[in-house]
Amino acid sequence: MKAKPGQFIILMIGEKGERIPLTISDFDARKGTVSCAFHEVGKTTKKLGLLNEGDYVETVTGPLGNPSEIKNYGKVLCVGGSVMIAPLLLQVKTMREAGNSVTTVLGARIKDVIMLEDEAKAMSEKVYVATDDGSKGYQGLDFLKDLLKKEKFDHCVAMGPVVMMKTVSEITKPYGIPTVVTLTPIMIDGMGMCGVCRVTVGGKMQFGCIDGPEFNGHKVDFDGLIQRQRIFLPEERLNSVLWEIGGCACGRQ
Ligand SMILES: Cc1cc2nc3c(=O)[nH]c(=O)nc-3n(C[C@H](O)[C@H](O)[C@H](O)COP(=O)(O)OP(=O)(O)OC[C@H]3O[C@@H](n4cnc5c(N)ncnc54)[C@H](O)[C@@H]3O)c2cc1C
Ligand code: FES
């Protein structure tokens, strides 16, 4: 078992299914297992959600991508959003093991989808919660501006929706806090061959799968990434609806 924090797998549910990347949120080298948390957003993740304990998927490829650079930075701010809170906590755990003091921020749209709060509290020096609608904790991430005025951080890790990672990077930039973000562009092979996962970082084209998935948040062209993530939106929506009513636009089941 070679998995390390920051890496991902690509799985296929069935022989003809779509390849979907998921970030490793835990692993057990002795048992040879990896854990991933996923959000049911479209056809494949909805199908994955229907599997029961003991069921299997057709293929799992990985670990893919570069591992996170875990070292003793000093004081680390870890910000996680939505389902990416799960892999963020693996970073929190390993950052702590490397001797860092870790402050964790858990973000979500609404309070009901804040996950792993107790686990985050057990691993972190401090935990803050923020929701888009203010139903729990702070409303939005603006509170981070006040936090950074009061406390000095040496390093920041942000994992979650692209808009959230963009906001965190904009907030940390004036303070010169190195900020690592995990990019999730559309991927196919995950091995540097198809070029679908192109992202622009520091004005240069990079491949999310082999150059990342972690990049310097202060250099990422987030708006370009958001646009590329939406390229197949009409087809994805159609596929999801057709699958729910028993068909599939791409001919795959
Ligand atoms: C490196 C990486 C790590 C990821 N880690 C996680 C994770 O830990 N948990 C999680 O819930 N999601 C994760 N994702 C996103 C996940 O792969 C997509 O949600 C999934 O592929 C959607 O498939 P679908 O058929 O259910 O939805 P679709 O309807 O096909 O797509 C819904 C949206 O998901 C994105 N997406 C679709 N296909 C892909 C693809 N092949 N590669 C990447 N994004 C795609 C697009 O933005 C799309 O608009 C990760 C993506 C990448 C690239
Ligand atoms: S997914 Fe094909 S090059 Fe990155």
mmCIF file of C-alpha atoms and ligand atoms in Angstrom:
data_model
loop_
_atom_site.group_PDB
_atom_site.id
_atom_site.type_symbol
_atom_site.label_atom_id
_atom_site.label_comp_id
_atom_site.label_asym_id
_atom_site.label_seq_id
_atom_site.Cartn_x
_atom_site.Cartn_y
_atom_site.Cartn_z
ATOM 1 C CA MET A 1 0.000 0.000 0.000
ATOM 2 C CA LYS A 2 1.639 3.198 -1.221
ATOM 3 C CA ALA A 3 -1.152 5.744 -0.594
ATOM 4 C CA LYS A 4 -0.183 9.092 0.922
ATOM 5 C CA PRO A 5 -2.240 12.145 1.964
ATOM 6 C CA GLY A 6 -3.100 14.366 -1.007
ATOM 7 C CA GLN A 7 -3.358 11.534 -3.530
ATOM 8 C CA PHE A 8 -6.451 10.243 -5.279
ATOM 9 C CA ILE A 9 -7.856 7.147 -6.948
ATOM 10 C CA ILE A 10 -9.898 6.747 -10.129
ATOM 11 C CA LEU A 11 -12.646 4.168 -10.008
ATOM 12 C CA MET A 12 -15.022 2.637 -12.503
ATOM 13 C CA ILE A 13 -18.221 1.142 -11.142
ATOM 14 C CA GLY A 14 -18.829 -1.137 -14.132
ATOM 15 C CA GLU A 15 -16.978 -2.245 -17.233
ATOM 16 C CA LYS A 16 -18.490 0.537 -19.363
ATOM 17 C CA GLY A 17 -18.839 3.141 -16.640
ATOM 18 C CA GLU A 18 -17.309 6.591 -16.347
ATOM 19 C CA ARG A 19 -13.950 6.989 -14.599
ATOM 20 C CA ILE A 20 -14.343 9.155 -11.513
ATOM 21 C CA PRO A 21 -11.522 10.551 -9.387
ATOM 22 C CA LEU A 22 -11.925 10.596 -5.593
ATOM 23 C CA THR A 23 -9.436 11.922 -3.041
ATOM 24 C CA ILE A 24 -8.052 9.483 -0.501
ATOM 25 C CA SER A 25 -9.401 10.428 2.917
ATOM 26 C CA ASP A 26 -7.827 7.560 4.824
ATOM 27 C CA PHE A 27 -5.886 4.349 4.264
ATOM 28 C CA ASP A 28 -4.828 1.272 6.141
ATOM 29 C CA ALA A 29 -1.492 -0.017 4.898
ATOM 30 C CA ARG A 30 -1.874 -3.286 6.865
ATOM 31 C CA LYS A 31 -5.258 -4.153 5.368
ATOM 32 C CA GLY A 32 -4.430 -2.619 1.977
ATOM 33 C CA THR A 33 -7.544 -0.411 2.004
ATOM 34 C CA VAL A 34 -8.277 3.218 1.124
ATOM 35 C CA SER A 35 -11.303 5.289 2.163
ATOM 36 C CA CYS A 36 -12.950 8.040 0.130
ATOM 37 C CA ALA A 37 -15.928 10.277 0.850
ATOM 38 C CA PHE A 38 -18.076 11.374 -2.059
ATOM 39 C CA HIS A 39 -20.926 13.674 -2.867
ATOM 40 C CA GLU A 40 -23.758 12.298 -5.042
ATOM 41 C CA VAL A 41 -23.756 14.919 -7.792
ATOM 42 C CA GLY A 42 -24.389 12.972 -11.009
ATOM 43 C CA LYS A 43 -25.003 9.575 -12.522
ATOM 44 C CA THR A 44 -21.828 7.776 -11.403
ATOM 45 C CA THR A 45 -21.701 9.088 -7.848
ATOM 46 C CA LYS A 46 -25.442 8.363 -7.468
ATOM 47 C CA LYS A 47 -24.814 4.792 -8.640
ATOM 48 C CA LEU A 48 -21.892 4.519 -6.220
ATOM 49 C CA GLY A 49 -24.202 5.617 -3.424
ATOM 50 C CA LEU A 50 -26.501 2.671 -4.156
ATOM 51 C CA LEU A 51 -23.795 0.071 -3.464
ATOM 52 C CA ASN A 52 -23.958 -1.850 -0.208
ATOM 53 C CA GLU A 53 -21.238 -3.175 2.071
ATOM 54 C CA GLY A 54 -19.637 -6.169 0.350
ATOM 55 C CA ASP A 55 -20.451 -4.966 -3.193
ATOM 56 C CA TYR A 56 -17.517 -4.197 -5.471
ATOM 57 C CA VAL A 57 -16.553 -1.788 -8.233
ATOM 58 C CA GLU A 58 -14.982 -2.867 -11.527
ATOM 59 C CA THR A 59 -11.620 -1.093 -11.222
ATOM 60 C CA VAL A 60 -9.702 1.128 -8.850
ATOM 61 C CA THR A 61 -6.563 2.840 -10.151
ATOM 62 C CA GLY A 62 -4.164 4.566 -7.811
ATOM 63 C CA PRO A 63 -2.768 6.053 -5.790
ATOM 64 C CA LEU A 64 -2.471 8.847 -8.368
ATOM 65 C CA GLY A 65 -1.129 12.393 -8.144
ATOM 66 C CA ASN A 66 1.597 13.806 -5.946
ATOM 67 C CA PRO A 67 1.435 13.404 -2.179
ATOM 68 C CA SER A 68 1.024 16.510 -0.006
ATOM 69 C CA GLU A 69 4.167 18.144 1.299
ATOM 70 C CA ILE A 70 3.795 17.445 4.990
ATOM 71 C CA LYS A 71 6.452 18.987 7.237
ATOM 72 C CA ASN A 72 6.770 21.089 10.345
ATOM 73 C CA TYR A 73 5.613 24.512 9.115
ATOM 74 C CA GLY A 74 4.654 25.760 12.600
ATOM 75 C CA LYS A 75 1.099 27.037 12.730
ATOM 76 C CA VAL A 76 -1.152 25.656 10.000
ATOM 77 C CA LEU A 77 -4.636 26.769 8.956
ATOM 78 C CA CYS A 78 -6.645 23.944 7.315
ATOM 79 C CA VAL A 79 -9.877 24.951 5.580
ATOM 80 C CA GLY A 80 -12.239 22.281 4.265
ATOM 81 C CA GLY A 81 -15.508 22.608 2.410
ATOM 82 C CA SER A 82 -18.318 20.175 1.804
ATOM 83 C CA VAL A 83 -17.305 16.527 1.270
ATOM 84 C CA MET A 84 -13.624 17.491 0.973
ATOM 85 C CA ILE A 85 -13.631 17.917 4.763
ATOM 86 C CA ALA A 86 -12.969 14.151 4.893
ATOM 87 C CA PRO A 87 -9.611 14.219 3.029
ATOM 88 C CA LEU A 88 -8.772 17.520 4.750
ATOM 89 C CA LEU A 89 -8.858 15.724 8.110
ATOM 90 C CA LEU A 90 -6.215 13.304 6.851
ATOM 91 C CA GLN A 91 -4.037 16.358 6.234
ATOM 92 C CA VAL A 92 -4.886 17.714 9.686
ATOM 93 C CA LYS A 93 -3.881 14.398 11.254
ATOM 94 C CA THR A 94 -0.566 14.161 9.399
ATOM 95 C CA MET A 95 0.213 17.863 9.910
ATOM 96 C CA ARG A 96 -0.250 17.298 13.658
ATOM 97 C CA GLU A 97 1.953 14.197 13.553
ATOM 98 C CA ALA A 98 4.641 16.347 11.883
ATOM 99 C CA GLY A 99 4.570 18.669 14.912
ATOM 100 C CA ASN A 100 2.353 21.477 13.603
ATOM 101 C CA SER A 101 -0.271 23.356 15.556
ATOM 102 C CA VAL A 102 -3.439 23.112 13.444
ATOM 103 C CA THR A 103 -6.500 25.356 13.329
ATOM 104 C CA THR A 104 -9.291 23.778 11.278
ATOM 105 C CA VAL A 105 -12.183 25.490 9.529
ATOM 106 C CA LEU A 106 -15.170 23.375 8.450
ATOM 107 C CA GLY A 107 -17.329 24.974 5.783
ATOM 108 C CA ALA A 108 -20.605 23.974 4.142
ATOM 109 C CA ARG A 109 -23.692 25.435 2.512
ATOM 110 C CA ILE A 110 -25.966 24.704 5.478
ATOM 111 C CA LYS A 111 -25.544 23.320 8.978
ATOM 112 C CA ASP A 112 -26.962 19.875 8.166
ATOM 113 C CA VAL A 113 -24.071 19.045 5.862
ATOM 114 C CA ILE A 114 -21.232 19.985 8.207
ATOM 115 C CA MET A 115 -19.415 16.698 8.658
ATOM 116 C CA LEU A 116 -16.838 15.177 11.010
ATOM 117 C CA GLU A 117 -16.948 18.059 13.488
ATOM 118 C CA ASP A 118 -16.136 15.868 16.520
ATOM 119 C CA GLU A 119 -13.244 14.230 14.666
ATOM 120 C CA ALA A 120 -11.903 17.667 13.668
ATOM 121 C CA LYS A 121 -12.111 18.857 17.293
ATOM 122 C CA ALA A 122 -10.216 15.790 18.494
ATOM 123 C CA MET A 123 -7.364 16.467 16.023
ATOM 124 C CA SER A 124 -7.081 20.271 15.974
ATOM 125 C CA GLU A 125 -5.964 23.005 18.355
ATOM 126 C CA LYS A 126 -9.037 25.042 17.389
ATOM 127 C CA VAL A 127 -12.048 24.415 15.130
ATOM 128 C CA TYR A 128 -14.256 27.051 13.489
ATOM 129 C CA VAL A 129 -17.463 26.304 11.595
ATOM 130 C CA ALA A 130 -18.819 28.453 8.757
ATOM 131 C CA THR A 131 -21.961 28.046 6.647
ATOM 132 C CA ASP A 132 -23.047 29.964 3.555
ATOM 133 C CA ASP A 133 -26.440 30.757 5.107
ATOM 134 C CA GLY A 134 -25.140 31.369 8.638
ATOM 135 C CA SER A 135 -27.260 28.497 10.028
ATOM 136 C CA LYS A 136 -24.240 27.337 12.051
ATOM 137 C CA GLY A 137 -21.065 29.165 13.064
ATOM 138 C CA TYR A 138 -19.911 32.116 11.003
ATOM 139 C CA GLN A 139 -21.724 33.199 7.840
ATOM 140 C CA GLY A 140 -19.257 32.771 4.994
ATOM 141 C CA LEU A 141 -15.487 32.942 5.247
ATOM 142 C CA ASP A 142 -15.097 36.677 5.917
ATOM 143 C CA PHE A 143 -14.346 35.915 9.573
ATOM 144 C CA LEU A 144 -10.984 34.581 8.376
ATOM 145 C CA LYS A 145 -9.917 38.165 7.617
ATOM 146 C CA ASP A 146 -10.323 39.035 11.317
ATOM 147 C CA LEU A 147 -8.680 35.788 12.395
ATOM 148 C CA LEU A 148 -5.605 36.510 10.257
ATOM 149 C CA LYS A 149 -5.342 40.033 11.704
ATOM 150 C CA LYS A 150 -5.164 38.503 15.203
ATOM 151 C CA GLU A 151 -3.174 35.315 14.616
ATOM 152 C CA LYS A 152 -0.098 34.531 12.556
ATOM 153 C CA PHE A 153 -0.193 31.363 10.417
ATOM 154 C CA ASP A 154 2.813 29.877 8.592
ATOM 155 C CA HIS A 155 0.942 27.697 6.103
ATOM 156 C CA CYS A 156 -2.582 27.131 4.817
ATOM 157 C CA VAL A 157 -4.276 24.120 3.200
ATOM 158 C CA ALA A 158 -7.662 24.538 1.479
ATOM 159 C CA MET A 159 -9.744 21.683 0.050
ATOM 160 C CA GLY A 160 -13.295 22.026 -1.194
ATOM 161 C CA PRO A 161 -15.390 23.719 -3.869
ATOM 162 C CA VAL A 162 -13.315 25.829 -6.270
ATOM 163 C CA VAL A 163 -15.051 29.052 -5.233
ATOM 164 C CA MET A 164 -14.197 28.351 -1.597
ATOM 165 C CA MET A 165 -10.517 27.673 -2.389
ATOM 166 C CA LYS A 166 -10.405 30.885 -4.451
ATOM 167 C CA THR A 167 -11.827 32.895 -1.524
ATOM 168 C CA VAL A 168 -9.379 31.384 0.974
ATOM 169 C CA SER A 169 -6.443 32.090 -1.368
ATOM 170 C CA GLU A 170 -7.551 35.722 -1.787
ATOM 171 C CA ILE A 171 -7.798 36.127 1.988
ATOM 172 C CA THR A 172 -4.362 34.601 2.766
ATOM 173 C CA LYS A 173 -2.495 36.346 -0.082
ATOM 174 C CA PRO A 174 -2.108 39.803 1.540
ATOM 175 C CA TYR A 175 -0.611 38.076 4.597
ATOM 176 C CA GLY A 176 1.873 36.122 2.479
ATOM 177 C CA ILE A 177 0.694 32.795 3.932
ATOM 178 C CA PRO A 178 1.677 29.998 1.502
ATOM 179 C CA THR A 179 -1.638 28.387 0.528
ATOM 180 C CA VAL A 180 -1.985 24.938 -0.994
ATOM 181 C CA VAL A 181 -5.223 24.103 -2.802
ATOM 182 C CA THR A 182 -6.403 20.757 -4.208
ATOM 183 C CA LEU A 183 -7.704 21.206 -7.748
ATOM 184 C CA THR A 184 -10.401 18.922 -9.137
ATOM 185 C CA PRO A 185 -10.520 19.539 -12.895
ATOM 186 C CA ILE A 186 -12.304 17.002 -15.069
ATOM 187 C CA MET A 187 -9.986 14.001 -15.464
ATOM 188 C CA ILE A 188 -10.030 10.935 -17.666
ATOM 189 C CA ASP A 189 -6.867 8.824 -17.436
ATOM 190 C CA GLY A 190 -5.303 10.586 -14.414
ATOM 191 C CA MET A 191 -1.834 9.784 -15.773
ATOM 192 C CA GLY A 192 -0.886 12.762 -17.941
ATOM 193 C CA MET A 193 -1.991 11.310 -21.282
ATOM 194 C CA CYS A 194 -5.359 12.863 -22.251
ATOM 195 C CA GLY A 195 -4.734 16.523 -21.329
ATOM 196 C CA VAL A 196 -8.318 17.052 -20.161
ATOM 197 C CA CYS A 197 -7.246 18.154 -16.688
ATOM 198 C CA ARG A 198 -5.360 21.253 -17.916
ATOM 199 C CA VAL A 199 -5.212 24.108 -15.389
ATOM 200 C CA THR A 200 -3.333 27.391 -15.534
ATOM 201 C CA VAL A 201 -0.997 28.069 -12.621
ATOM 202 C CA GLY A 202 1.314 31.084 -12.599
ATOM 203 C CA GLY A 203 0.474 31.664 -16.278
ATOM 204 C CA LYS A 204 1.698 28.171 -17.229
ATOM 205 C CA MET A 205 -0.378 25.194 -18.312
ATOM 206 C CA GLN A 206 -0.216 22.321 -15.850
ATOM 207 C CA PHE A 207 -1.911 18.932 -15.695
ATOM 208 C CA GLY A 208 -4.021 18.518 -12.564
ATOM 209 C CA CYS A 209 -3.305 14.791 -12.388
ATOM 210 C CA ILE A 210 0.479 14.604 -12.693
ATOM 211 C CA ASP A 211 1.596 18.111 -11.716
ATOM 212 C CA GLY A 212 -0.960 18.301 -8.882
ATOM 213 C CA PRO A 213 -3.566 17.864 -7.628
ATOM 214 C CA GLU A 214 -2.126 20.363 -5.102
ATOM 215 C CA PHE A 215 -1.030 23.781 -6.344
ATOM 216 C CA ASN A 216 -0.073 27.209 -5.012
ATOM 217 C CA GLY A 217 -3.482 28.859 -4.487
ATOM 218 C CA HIS A 218 -2.011 32.334 -5.045
ATOM 219 C CA LYS A 219 -1.093 31.409 -8.627
ATOM 220 C CA VAL A 220 -4.106 29.379 -9.790
ATOM 221 C CA ASP A 221 -6.449 30.727 -12.473
ATOM 222 C CA PHE A 222 -9.606 29.710 -10.592
ATOM 223 C CA ASP A 223 -12.003 31.357 -13.051
ATOM 224 C CA GLY A 224 -10.536 29.333 -15.940
ATOM 225 C CA LEU A 225 -10.914 26.167 -13.878
ATOM 226 C CA ILE A 226 -14.562 26.948 -13.064
ATOM 227 C CA GLN A 227 -15.266 27.417 -16.787
ATOM 228 C CA ARG A 228 -13.577 24.130 -17.744
ATOM 229 C CA GLN A 229 -15.434 22.203 -15.029
ATOM 230 C CA ARG A 230 -18.715 23.270 -16.657
ATOM 231 C CA ILE A 231 -17.858 22.157 -20.210
ATOM 232 C CA PHE A 232 -20.001 19.006 -20.069
ATOM 233 C CA LEU A 233 -22.722 20.325 -17.770
ATOM 234 C CA PRO A 234 -25.671 19.880 -20.210
ATOM 235 C CA GLU A 235 -24.610 16.293 -21.070
ATOM 236 C CA GLU A 236 -23.991 15.467 -17.382
ATOM 237 C CA ARG A 237 -27.422 16.773 -16.363
ATOM 238 C CA LEU A 238 -29.113 14.877 -19.194
ATOM 239 C CA ASN A 239 -27.244 11.663 -18.330
ATOM 240 C CA SER A 240 -28.207 11.935 -14.680
ATOM 241 C CA VAL A 241 -31.897 12.519 -15.468
ATOM 242 C CA LEU A 242 -32.000 9.790 -18.130
ATOM 243 C CA TRP A 243 -30.337 7.318 -15.775
ATOM 244 C CA GLU A 244 -32.873 8.120 -13.061
ATOM 245 C CA ILE A 245 -35.705 7.375 -15.484
ATOM 246 C CA GLY A 246 -33.986 4.264 -16.836
ATOM 247 C CA GLY A 247 -31.901 5.276 -19.895
ATOM 248 C CA CYS A 248 -28.561 6.928 -20.683
ATOM 249 C CA ALA A 249 -27.601 9.594 -23.268
ATOM 250 C CA CYS A 250 -24.158 8.082 -23.856
ATOM 251 C CA GLY A 251 -25.455 4.559 -24.398
ATOM 252 C CA ARG A 252 -23.661 3.305 -21.264
ATOM 253 C CA GLN A 253 -25.688 1.993 -18.367
HETATM 254 C C1 LIG B 1 -8.417 14.825 -8.206
HETATM 255 C C2 LIG B 1 -9.900 14.836 -7.913
HETATM 256 C C3 LIG B 1 -10.323 14.454 -6.659
HETATM 257 C C4 LIG B 1 -11.701 14.446 -6.366
HETATM 258 N N1 LIG B 1 -12.075 14.060 -5.107
HETATM 259 C C5 LIG B 1 -13.383 13.984 -4.809
HETATM 260 C C6 LIG B 1 -13.804 13.497 -3.528
HETATM 261 O O1 LIG B 1 -13.004 13.111 -2.675
HETATM 262 N N2 LIG B 1 -15.143 13.443 -3.278
HETATM 263 C C7 LIG B 1 -16.075 13.838 -4.216
HETATM 264 O O2 LIG B 1 -17.273 13.767 -3.915
HETATM 265 N N3 LIG B 1 -15.699 14.309 -5.424
HETATM 266 C C8 LIG B 1 -14.385 14.372 -5.755
HETATM 267 N N4 LIG B 1 -14.005 14.799 -7.013
HETATM 268 C C9 LIG B 1 -15.052 15.155 -7.982
HETATM 269 C C10 LIG B 1 -15.648 13.869 -8.552
HETATM 270 O O3 LIG B 1 -14.701 13.190 -9.338
HETATM 271 C C11 LIG B 1 -16.895 14.218 -9.406
HETATM 272 O O4 LIG B 1 -17.889 14.705 -8.534
HETATM 273 C C12 LIG B 1 -17.414 12.996 -10.139
HETATM 274 O O5 LIG B 1 -16.541 12.634 -11.179
HETATM 275 C C13 LIG B 1 -18.804 13.305 -10.697
HETATM 276 O O6 LIG B 1 -19.248 12.219 -11.487
HETATM 277 P P1 LIG B 1 -20.808 11.984 -11.712
HETATM 278 O O7 LIG B 1 -21.001 11.075 -12.853
HETATM 279 O O8 LIG B 1 -21.480 11.594 -10.441
HETATM 280 O O9 LIG B 1 -21.361 13.425 -12.037
HETATM 281 P P2 LIG B 1 -21.412 14.175 -13.461
HETATM 282 O O10 LIG B 1 -22.827 14.551 -13.665
HETATM 283 O O11 LIG B 1 -20.688 13.403 -14.526
HETATM 284 O O12 LIG B 1 -20.573 15.473 -13.132
HETATM 285 C C14 LIG B 1 -20.899 16.426 -12.112
HETATM 286 C C15 LIG B 1 -19.722 17.401 -11.969
HETATM 287 O O13 LIG B 1 -18.587 16.673 -11.472
HETATM 288 C C16 LIG B 1 -17.393 17.061 -12.163
HETATM 289 N N5 LIG B 1 -16.867 15.902 -12.892
HETATM 290 C C17 LIG B 1 -17.540 15.110 -13.742
HETATM 291 N N6 LIG B 1 -16.760 14.152 -14.261
HETATM 292 C C18 LIG B 1 -15.544 14.343 -13.725
HETATM 293 C C19 LIG B 1 -14.315 13.673 -13.864
HETATM 294 N N7 LIG B 1 -14.143 12.624 -14.655
HETATM 295 N N8 LIG B 1 -13.270 14.171 -13.187
HETATM 296 C C20 LIG B 1 -13.423 15.215 -12.343
HETATM 297 N N9 LIG B 1 -14.571 15.883 -12.175
HETATM 298 C C21 LIG B 1 -15.614 15.453 -12.853
HETATM 299 C C22 LIG B 1 -17.779 18.194 -13.097
HETATM 300 O O14 LIG B 1 -17.534 19.427 -12.471
HETATM 301 C C23 LIG B 1 -19.251 18.002 -13.296
HETATM 302 O O15 LIG B 1 -19.917 19.183 -13.630
HETATM 303 C C24 LIG B 1 -12.649 14.835 -7.346
HETATM 304 C C25 LIG B 1 -12.209 15.226 -8.615
HETATM 305 C C26 LIG B 1 -10.851 15.228 -8.901
HETATM 306 C C27 LIG B 1 -10.378 15.630 -10.246
HETATM 307 S S1 FES B 2 -6.476 13.339 -16.609
HETATM 308 FE FE1 FES B 2 -5.599 12.988 -18.538
HETATM 309 S S2 FES B 2 -3.825 14.230 -18.511
HETATM 310 FE FE2 FES B 2 -4.665 14.492 -16.543
#
